[in-house]
Tab-separated table of C-alpha atoms and ligand atoms in Angstrom:
chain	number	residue	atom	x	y	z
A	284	UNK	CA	9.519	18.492	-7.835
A	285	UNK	CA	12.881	19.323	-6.802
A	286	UNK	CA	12.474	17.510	-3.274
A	287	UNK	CA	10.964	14.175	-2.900
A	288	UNK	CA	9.043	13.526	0.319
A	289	UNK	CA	10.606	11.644	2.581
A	290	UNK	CA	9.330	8.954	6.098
A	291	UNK	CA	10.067	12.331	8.245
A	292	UNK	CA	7.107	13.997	6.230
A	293	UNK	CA	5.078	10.642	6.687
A	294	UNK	CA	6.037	10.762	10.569
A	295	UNK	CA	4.487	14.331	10.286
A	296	UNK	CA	1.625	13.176	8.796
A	297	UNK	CA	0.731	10.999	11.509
A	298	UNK	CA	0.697	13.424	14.147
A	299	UNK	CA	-1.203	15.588	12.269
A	300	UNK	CA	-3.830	12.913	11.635
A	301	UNK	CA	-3.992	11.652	15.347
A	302	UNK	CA	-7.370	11.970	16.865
A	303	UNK	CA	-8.652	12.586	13.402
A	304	UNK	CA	-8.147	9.517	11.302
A	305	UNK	CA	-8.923	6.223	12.454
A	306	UNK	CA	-6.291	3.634	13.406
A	307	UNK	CA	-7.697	1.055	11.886
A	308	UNK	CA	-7.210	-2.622	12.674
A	309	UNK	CA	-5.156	-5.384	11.465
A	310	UNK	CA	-7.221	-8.162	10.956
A	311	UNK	CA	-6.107	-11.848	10.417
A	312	UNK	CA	-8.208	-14.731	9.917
A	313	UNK	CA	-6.918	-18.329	10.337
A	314	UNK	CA	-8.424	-19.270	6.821
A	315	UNK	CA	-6.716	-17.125	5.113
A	316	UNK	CA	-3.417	-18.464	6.289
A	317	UNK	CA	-4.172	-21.982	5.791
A	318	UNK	CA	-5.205	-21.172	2.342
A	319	UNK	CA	-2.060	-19.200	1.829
A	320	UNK	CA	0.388	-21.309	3.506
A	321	UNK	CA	1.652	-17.827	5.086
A	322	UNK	CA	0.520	-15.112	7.425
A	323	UNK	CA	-0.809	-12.355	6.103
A	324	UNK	CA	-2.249	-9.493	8.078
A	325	UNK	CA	-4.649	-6.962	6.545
A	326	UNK	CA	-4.580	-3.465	7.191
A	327	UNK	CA	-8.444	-2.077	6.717
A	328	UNK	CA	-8.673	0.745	5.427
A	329	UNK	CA	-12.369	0.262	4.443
A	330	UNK	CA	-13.033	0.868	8.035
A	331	UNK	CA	-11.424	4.446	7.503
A	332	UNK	CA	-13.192	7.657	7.924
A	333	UNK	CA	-15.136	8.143	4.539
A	334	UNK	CA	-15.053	4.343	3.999
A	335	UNK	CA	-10.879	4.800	2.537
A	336	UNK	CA	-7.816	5.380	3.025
A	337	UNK	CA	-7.881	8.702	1.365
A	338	UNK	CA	-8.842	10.069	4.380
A	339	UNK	CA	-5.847	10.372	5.548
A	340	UNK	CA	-3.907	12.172	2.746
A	341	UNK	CA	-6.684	14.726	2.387
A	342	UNK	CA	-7.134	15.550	6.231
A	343	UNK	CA	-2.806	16.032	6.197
A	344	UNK	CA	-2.894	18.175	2.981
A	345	UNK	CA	-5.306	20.340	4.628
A	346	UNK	CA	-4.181	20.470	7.700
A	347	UNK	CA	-1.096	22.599	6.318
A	348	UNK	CA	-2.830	25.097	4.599
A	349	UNK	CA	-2.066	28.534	5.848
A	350	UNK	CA	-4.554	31.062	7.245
A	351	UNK	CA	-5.108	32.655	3.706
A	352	UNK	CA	-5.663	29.102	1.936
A	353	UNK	CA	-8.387	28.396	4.859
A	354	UNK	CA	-10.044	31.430	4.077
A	355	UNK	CA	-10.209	30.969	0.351
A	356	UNK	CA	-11.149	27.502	0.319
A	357	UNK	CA	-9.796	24.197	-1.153
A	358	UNK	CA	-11.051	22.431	-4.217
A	359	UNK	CA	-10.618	18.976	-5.912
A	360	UNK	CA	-11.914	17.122	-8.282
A	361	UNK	CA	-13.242	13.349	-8.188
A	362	UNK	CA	-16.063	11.691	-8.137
A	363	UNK	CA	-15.107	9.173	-5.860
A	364	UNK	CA	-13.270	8.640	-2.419
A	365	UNK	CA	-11.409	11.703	-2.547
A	366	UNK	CA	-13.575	13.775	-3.026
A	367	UNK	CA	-15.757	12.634	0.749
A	368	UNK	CA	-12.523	12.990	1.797
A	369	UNK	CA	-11.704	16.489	1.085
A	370	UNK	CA	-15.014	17.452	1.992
A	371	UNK	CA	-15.197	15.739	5.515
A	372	UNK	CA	-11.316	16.983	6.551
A	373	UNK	CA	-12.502	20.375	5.323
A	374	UNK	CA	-15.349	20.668	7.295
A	375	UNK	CA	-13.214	19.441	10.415
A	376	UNK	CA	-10.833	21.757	9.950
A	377	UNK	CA	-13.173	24.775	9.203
A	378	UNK	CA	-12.324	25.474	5.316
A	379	UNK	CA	-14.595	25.979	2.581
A	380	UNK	CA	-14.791	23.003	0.157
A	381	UNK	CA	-15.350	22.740	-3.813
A	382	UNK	CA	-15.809	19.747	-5.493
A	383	UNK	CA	-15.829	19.096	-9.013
A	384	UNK	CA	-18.094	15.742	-10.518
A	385	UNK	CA	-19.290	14.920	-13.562
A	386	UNK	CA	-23.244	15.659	-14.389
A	387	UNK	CA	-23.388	11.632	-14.284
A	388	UNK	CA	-21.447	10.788	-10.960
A	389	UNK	CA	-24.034	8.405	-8.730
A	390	UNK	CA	-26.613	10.325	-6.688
A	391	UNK	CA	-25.154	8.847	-3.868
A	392	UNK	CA	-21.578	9.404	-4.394
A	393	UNK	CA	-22.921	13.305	-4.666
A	394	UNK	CA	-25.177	13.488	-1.610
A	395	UNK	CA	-22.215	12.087	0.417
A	396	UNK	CA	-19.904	14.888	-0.605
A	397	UNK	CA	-22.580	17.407	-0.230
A	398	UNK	CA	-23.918	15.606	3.414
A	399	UNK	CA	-19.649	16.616	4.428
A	400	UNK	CA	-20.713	20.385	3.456
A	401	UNK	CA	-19.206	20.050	0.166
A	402	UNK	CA	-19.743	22.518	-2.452
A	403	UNK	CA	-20.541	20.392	-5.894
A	404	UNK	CA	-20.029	21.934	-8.906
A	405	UNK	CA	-20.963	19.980	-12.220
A	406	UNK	CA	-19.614	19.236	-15.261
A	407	UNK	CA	-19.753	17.223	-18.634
A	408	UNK	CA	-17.801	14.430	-18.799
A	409	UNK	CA	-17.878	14.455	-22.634
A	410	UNK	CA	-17.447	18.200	-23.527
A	411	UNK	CA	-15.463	19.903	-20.549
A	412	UNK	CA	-11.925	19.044	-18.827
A	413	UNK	CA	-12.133	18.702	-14.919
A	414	UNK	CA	-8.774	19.595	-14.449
A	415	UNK	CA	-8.955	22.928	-16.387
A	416	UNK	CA	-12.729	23.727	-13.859
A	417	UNK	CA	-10.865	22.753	-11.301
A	418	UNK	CA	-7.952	25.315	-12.191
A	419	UNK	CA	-10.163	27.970	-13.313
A	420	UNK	CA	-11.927	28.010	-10.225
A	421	UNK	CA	-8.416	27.742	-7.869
A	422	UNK	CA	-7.220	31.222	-10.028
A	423	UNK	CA	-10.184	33.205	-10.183
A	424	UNK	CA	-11.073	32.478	-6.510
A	425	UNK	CA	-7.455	31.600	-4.362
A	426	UNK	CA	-8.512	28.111	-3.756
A	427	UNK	CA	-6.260	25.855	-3.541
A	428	UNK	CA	-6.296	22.746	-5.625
A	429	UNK	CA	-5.476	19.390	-3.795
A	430	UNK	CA	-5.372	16.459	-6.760
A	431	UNK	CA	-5.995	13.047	-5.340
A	432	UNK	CA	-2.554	11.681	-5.258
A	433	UNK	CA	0.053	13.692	-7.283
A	434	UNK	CA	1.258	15.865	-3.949
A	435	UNK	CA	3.624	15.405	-1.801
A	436	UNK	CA	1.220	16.046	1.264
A	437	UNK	CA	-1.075	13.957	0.308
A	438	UNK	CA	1.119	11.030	-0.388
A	439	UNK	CA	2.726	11.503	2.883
A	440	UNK	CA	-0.446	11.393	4.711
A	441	UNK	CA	-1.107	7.929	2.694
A	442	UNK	CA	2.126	6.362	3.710
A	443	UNK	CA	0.690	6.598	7.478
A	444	UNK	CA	-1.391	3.693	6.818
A	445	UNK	CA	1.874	1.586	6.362
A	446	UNK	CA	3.663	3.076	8.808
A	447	UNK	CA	0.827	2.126	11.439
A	448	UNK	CA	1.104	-1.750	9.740
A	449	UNK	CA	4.848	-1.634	10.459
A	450	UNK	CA	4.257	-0.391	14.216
A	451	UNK	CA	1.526	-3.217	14.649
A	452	UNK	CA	2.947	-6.180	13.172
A	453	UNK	CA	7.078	-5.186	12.651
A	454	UNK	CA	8.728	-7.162	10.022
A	455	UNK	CA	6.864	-8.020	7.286
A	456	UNK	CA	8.690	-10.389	4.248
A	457	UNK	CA	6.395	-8.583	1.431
A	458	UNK	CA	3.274	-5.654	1.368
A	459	UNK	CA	0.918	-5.318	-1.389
A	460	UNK	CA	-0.532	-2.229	-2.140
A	461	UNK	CA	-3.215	-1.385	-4.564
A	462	UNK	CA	-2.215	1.395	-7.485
A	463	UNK	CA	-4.578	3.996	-9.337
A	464	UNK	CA	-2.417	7.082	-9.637
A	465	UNK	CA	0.360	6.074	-7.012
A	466	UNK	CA	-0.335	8.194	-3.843
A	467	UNK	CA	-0.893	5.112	-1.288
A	468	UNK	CA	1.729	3.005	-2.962
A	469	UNK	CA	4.761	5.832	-3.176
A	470	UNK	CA	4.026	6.778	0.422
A	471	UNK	CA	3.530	3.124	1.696
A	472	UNK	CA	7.139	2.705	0.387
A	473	UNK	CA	8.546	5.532	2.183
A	474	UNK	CA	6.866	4.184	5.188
A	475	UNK	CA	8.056	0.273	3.952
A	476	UNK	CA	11.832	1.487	3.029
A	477	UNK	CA	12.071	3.222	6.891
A	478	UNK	CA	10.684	0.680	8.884
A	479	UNK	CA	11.207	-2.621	6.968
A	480	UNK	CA	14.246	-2.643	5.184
A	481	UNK	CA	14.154	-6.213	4.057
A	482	UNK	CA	10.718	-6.372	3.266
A	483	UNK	CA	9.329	-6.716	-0.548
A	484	UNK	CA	7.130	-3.889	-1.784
A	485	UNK	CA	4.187	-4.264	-4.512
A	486	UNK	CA	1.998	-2.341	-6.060
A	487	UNK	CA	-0.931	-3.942	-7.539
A	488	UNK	CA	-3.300	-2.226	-10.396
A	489	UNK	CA	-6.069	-3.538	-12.527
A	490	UNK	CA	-4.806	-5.867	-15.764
A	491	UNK	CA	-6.787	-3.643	-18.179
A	492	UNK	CA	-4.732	-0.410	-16.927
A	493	UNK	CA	-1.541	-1.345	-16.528
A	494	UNK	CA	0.252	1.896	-17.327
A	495	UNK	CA	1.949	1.920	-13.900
A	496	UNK	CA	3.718	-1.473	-14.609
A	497	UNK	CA	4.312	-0.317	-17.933
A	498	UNK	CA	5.465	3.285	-16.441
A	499	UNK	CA	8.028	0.918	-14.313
A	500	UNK	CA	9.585	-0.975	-16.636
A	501	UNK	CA	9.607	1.256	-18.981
A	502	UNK	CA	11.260	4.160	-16.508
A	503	UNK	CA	9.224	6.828	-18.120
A	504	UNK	CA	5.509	7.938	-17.212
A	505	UNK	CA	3.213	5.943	-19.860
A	506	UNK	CA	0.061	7.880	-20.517
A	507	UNK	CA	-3.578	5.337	-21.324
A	508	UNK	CA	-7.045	5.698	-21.999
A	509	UNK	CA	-9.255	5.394	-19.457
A	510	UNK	CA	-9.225	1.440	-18.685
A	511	UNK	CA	-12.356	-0.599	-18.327
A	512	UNK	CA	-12.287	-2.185	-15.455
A	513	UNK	CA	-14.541	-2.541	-12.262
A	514	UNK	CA	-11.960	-1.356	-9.878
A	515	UNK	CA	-12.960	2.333	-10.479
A	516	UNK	CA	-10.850	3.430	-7.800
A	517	UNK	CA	-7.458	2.493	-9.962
A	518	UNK	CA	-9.259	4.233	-13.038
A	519	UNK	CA	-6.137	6.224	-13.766
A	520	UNK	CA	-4.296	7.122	-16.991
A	521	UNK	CA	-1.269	7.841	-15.655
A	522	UNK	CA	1.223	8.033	-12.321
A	523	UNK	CA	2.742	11.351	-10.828
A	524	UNK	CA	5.084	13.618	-10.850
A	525	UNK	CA	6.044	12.972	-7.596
A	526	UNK	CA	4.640	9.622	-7.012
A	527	UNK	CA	6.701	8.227	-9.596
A	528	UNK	CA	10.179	8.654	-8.827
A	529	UNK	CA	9.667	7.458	-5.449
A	530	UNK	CA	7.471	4.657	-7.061
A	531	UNK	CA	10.663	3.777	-9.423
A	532	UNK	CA	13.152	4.093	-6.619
A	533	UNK	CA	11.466	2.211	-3.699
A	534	UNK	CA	8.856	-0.647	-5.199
A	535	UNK	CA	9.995	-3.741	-6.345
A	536	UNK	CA	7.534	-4.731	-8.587
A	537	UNK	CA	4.266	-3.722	-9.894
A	538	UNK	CA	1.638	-6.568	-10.794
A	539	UNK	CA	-1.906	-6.560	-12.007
A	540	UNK	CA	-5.193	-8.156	-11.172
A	541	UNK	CA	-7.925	-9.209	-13.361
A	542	UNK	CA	-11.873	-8.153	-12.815
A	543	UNK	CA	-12.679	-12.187	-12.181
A	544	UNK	CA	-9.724	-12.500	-9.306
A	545	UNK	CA	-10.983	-9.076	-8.224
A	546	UNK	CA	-14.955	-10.264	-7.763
A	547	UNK	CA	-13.759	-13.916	-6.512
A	548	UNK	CA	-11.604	-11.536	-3.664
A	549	UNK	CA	-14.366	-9.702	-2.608
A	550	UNK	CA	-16.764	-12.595	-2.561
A	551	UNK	CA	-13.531	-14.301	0.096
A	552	UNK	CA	-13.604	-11.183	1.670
A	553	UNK	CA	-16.947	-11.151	2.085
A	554	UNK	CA	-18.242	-14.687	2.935
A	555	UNK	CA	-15.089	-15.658	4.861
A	556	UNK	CA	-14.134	-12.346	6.546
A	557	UNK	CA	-17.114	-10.423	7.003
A	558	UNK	CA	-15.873	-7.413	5.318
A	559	UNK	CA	-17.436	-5.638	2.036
A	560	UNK	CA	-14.526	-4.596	0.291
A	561	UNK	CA	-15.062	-2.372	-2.934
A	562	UNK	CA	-13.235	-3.738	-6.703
A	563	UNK	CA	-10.034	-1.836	-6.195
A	564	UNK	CA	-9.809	-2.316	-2.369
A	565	UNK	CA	-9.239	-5.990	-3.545
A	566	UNK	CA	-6.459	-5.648	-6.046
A	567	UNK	CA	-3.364	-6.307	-2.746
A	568	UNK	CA	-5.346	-9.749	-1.719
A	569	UNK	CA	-5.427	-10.927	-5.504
A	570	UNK	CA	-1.809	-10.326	-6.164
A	571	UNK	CA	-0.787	-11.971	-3.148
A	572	UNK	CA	-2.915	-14.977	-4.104
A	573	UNK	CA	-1.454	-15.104	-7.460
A	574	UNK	CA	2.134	-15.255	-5.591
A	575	UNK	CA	1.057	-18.095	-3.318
A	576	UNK	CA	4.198	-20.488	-3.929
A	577	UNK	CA	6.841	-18.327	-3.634
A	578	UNK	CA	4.640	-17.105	-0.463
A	579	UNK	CA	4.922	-19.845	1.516
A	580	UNK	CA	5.888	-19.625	5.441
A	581	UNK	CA	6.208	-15.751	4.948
A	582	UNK	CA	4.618	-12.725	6.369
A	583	UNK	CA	2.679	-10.787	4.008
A	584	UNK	CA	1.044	-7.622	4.927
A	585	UNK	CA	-2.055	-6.652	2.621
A	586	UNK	CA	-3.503	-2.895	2.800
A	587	UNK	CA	-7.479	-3.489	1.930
A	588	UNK	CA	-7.839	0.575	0.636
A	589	UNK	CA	-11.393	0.957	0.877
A	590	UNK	CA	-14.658	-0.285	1.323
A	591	UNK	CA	-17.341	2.130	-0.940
A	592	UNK	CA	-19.449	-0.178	-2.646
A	593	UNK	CA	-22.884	0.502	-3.400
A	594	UNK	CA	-24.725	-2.588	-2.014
A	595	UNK	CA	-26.131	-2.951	-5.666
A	596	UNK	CA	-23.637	-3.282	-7.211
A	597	UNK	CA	-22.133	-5.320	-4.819
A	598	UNK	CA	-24.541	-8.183	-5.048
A	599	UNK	CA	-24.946	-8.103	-8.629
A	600	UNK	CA	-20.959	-8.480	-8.709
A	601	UNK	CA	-21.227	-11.270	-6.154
A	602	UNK	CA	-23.777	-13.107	-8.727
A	603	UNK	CA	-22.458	-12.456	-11.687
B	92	PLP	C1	-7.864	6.194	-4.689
B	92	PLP	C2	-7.965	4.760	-4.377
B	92	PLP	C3	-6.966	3.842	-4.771
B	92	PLP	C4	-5.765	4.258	-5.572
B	92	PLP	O1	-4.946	5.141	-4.855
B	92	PLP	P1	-3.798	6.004	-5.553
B	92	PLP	O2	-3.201	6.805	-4.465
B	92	PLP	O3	-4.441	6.822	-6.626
B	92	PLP	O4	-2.846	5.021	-6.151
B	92	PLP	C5	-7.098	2.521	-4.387
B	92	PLP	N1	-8.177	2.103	-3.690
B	92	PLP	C6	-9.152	2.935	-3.301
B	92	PLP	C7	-10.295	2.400	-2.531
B	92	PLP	C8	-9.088	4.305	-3.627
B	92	PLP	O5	-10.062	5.136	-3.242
């Protein structure tokens, strides 16, 4: 990557979004500030198209494609958010779709993606490598291959959902932003940097997977296993190319959340907010909790990134 995105390309991405993605609200809730000692204003992405905020990357990414790329089709792999994602923004836009999921992604995650008129295409999780299916099928076939946060259109498309916080709220003293692989958080800082000079930028990821804090300090990309963790949304092993450098440059800080804060988030979320909020949509509200003292009188804005939860899982996470 020669040439990091910039807030024009995330100023781009919002017009190309308009009409298509959501705007979705701020919410506030009077608890929640008492309990804080601050005002902090969520931005709710679980009430984005496909249930989160990858929506928004996906539908920008696609939206650029070229006569020849619409013709040949776009493919991804992921069993979770991006993956609706790509397959809803392809289906508004007219393009074939290809999704790659393992032979043990949840029925329903599947017969979402295939309900947007995606194509699914198996695989084994144990014995075959996603990213080389994924590549085999963009050569042999022209698709193009749109990964789930290491491109610079699909970052720029995340940063929108900032950028809309910004216009709705202004000035903001510190936003915390959940982190898998670095696509919402690098263009939430481009969006951050732009519009809110001043204001303190975190990225948040799950304490068992904390390459990207790790990655930070460290100033190199730090490679893990897969981390164990109910935030399956922030499953990643490792930040971008391109998310990375604009990660280093732009963020302040990156902290982590534990499963327990994560489930006794939701459950707030929940019970005092009326909102089901999936593991890793949770991961801004716990840091921010964690920072309550040095929080105090300031204006904290929270993205909430999603909201896909199966309502099984959800209980038996409330219970347990
Ligand atoms: C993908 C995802 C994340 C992580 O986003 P990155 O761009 O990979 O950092 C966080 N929360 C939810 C709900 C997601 O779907």
């Amino acid at each position: 990557m020669n040439q990091l995105p910039t807030f024009d390309d995330v100023v781009a991405a919002s017009k190309r979004i308009e009409g298509h993605a959501h705007r979705t609200p701020v919410v506030t809730s009077r608890t929640v500030d008492e309990a804080m000692g601050a005002q902090v204003f969520f931005k709710c992405e679980n009430f984005q198209r496909v249930g989160a905020f990858k929506f928004r990357g996906a539908f920008n990414a696609l939206s650029k494609f070229s006569a020849e790329q619409k013709r040949a089709g776009v493919v991804a792999f992921s069993s979770g958010n991006h993956a609706q994602a790509i397959a809803l923004s392809a289906r508004i836009l007219g393009i074939p779709a290809t999704i790659v999921m393992p032979e043990d992604a949840p029925a329903a995650k599947v017969a979402a993606t295939e309900g947007y008129g995606g194509n699914v295409v198996r695989y084994d999780r144990y014995t075959e490598d996603r990213e080389q299916i994924g590549r085999d099928l963009a050569e042999k076939h022209g698709m193009t291959l749109i990964p789930s946060y290491d491109h610079p259109d699909v970052l720029a498309g995340q940063g929108t959902a900032a950028m809309e916080l910004f216009e709705d709220v202004d000035e903001l003293d510190a936003l915390f932003v959940c982190l898998g692989g670095g696509g919402l958080l690098s263009g939430c800082a481009l969006a951050a940097r732009a519009m809110a000079p001043d204001c303190r930028i975190y990225g948040v990821e799950p304490e068992a997977g904390n390459d990207g804090q790790q990655s930070f300090r460290s100033g190199q990309i730090v490679h893990i296993d897969t981390p164990k963790t109910i935030a399956d949304g922030a499953q990643t092993q490792y930040l971008g190319k391109v998310t990375f450098p604009i990660i280093q440059r732009d963020v302040d800080d990156i902290l982590t959340a534990s499963d327990g804060e994560l489930v006794e988030c939701m459950s707030f979320l929940a019970e005092r907010m009326k909102m089901v909020v999936e593991p890793t949509g949770c991961l801004g509200f716990a840091a921010a909790r964690q920072m309550k003292a040095e929080l105090q009188g300031k204006r904290i804005g929270v993205i909430i990134s999603g909201g896909n939860v199966d309502m099984a899982r959800f209980a038996s996470l409330l219970t347990s």
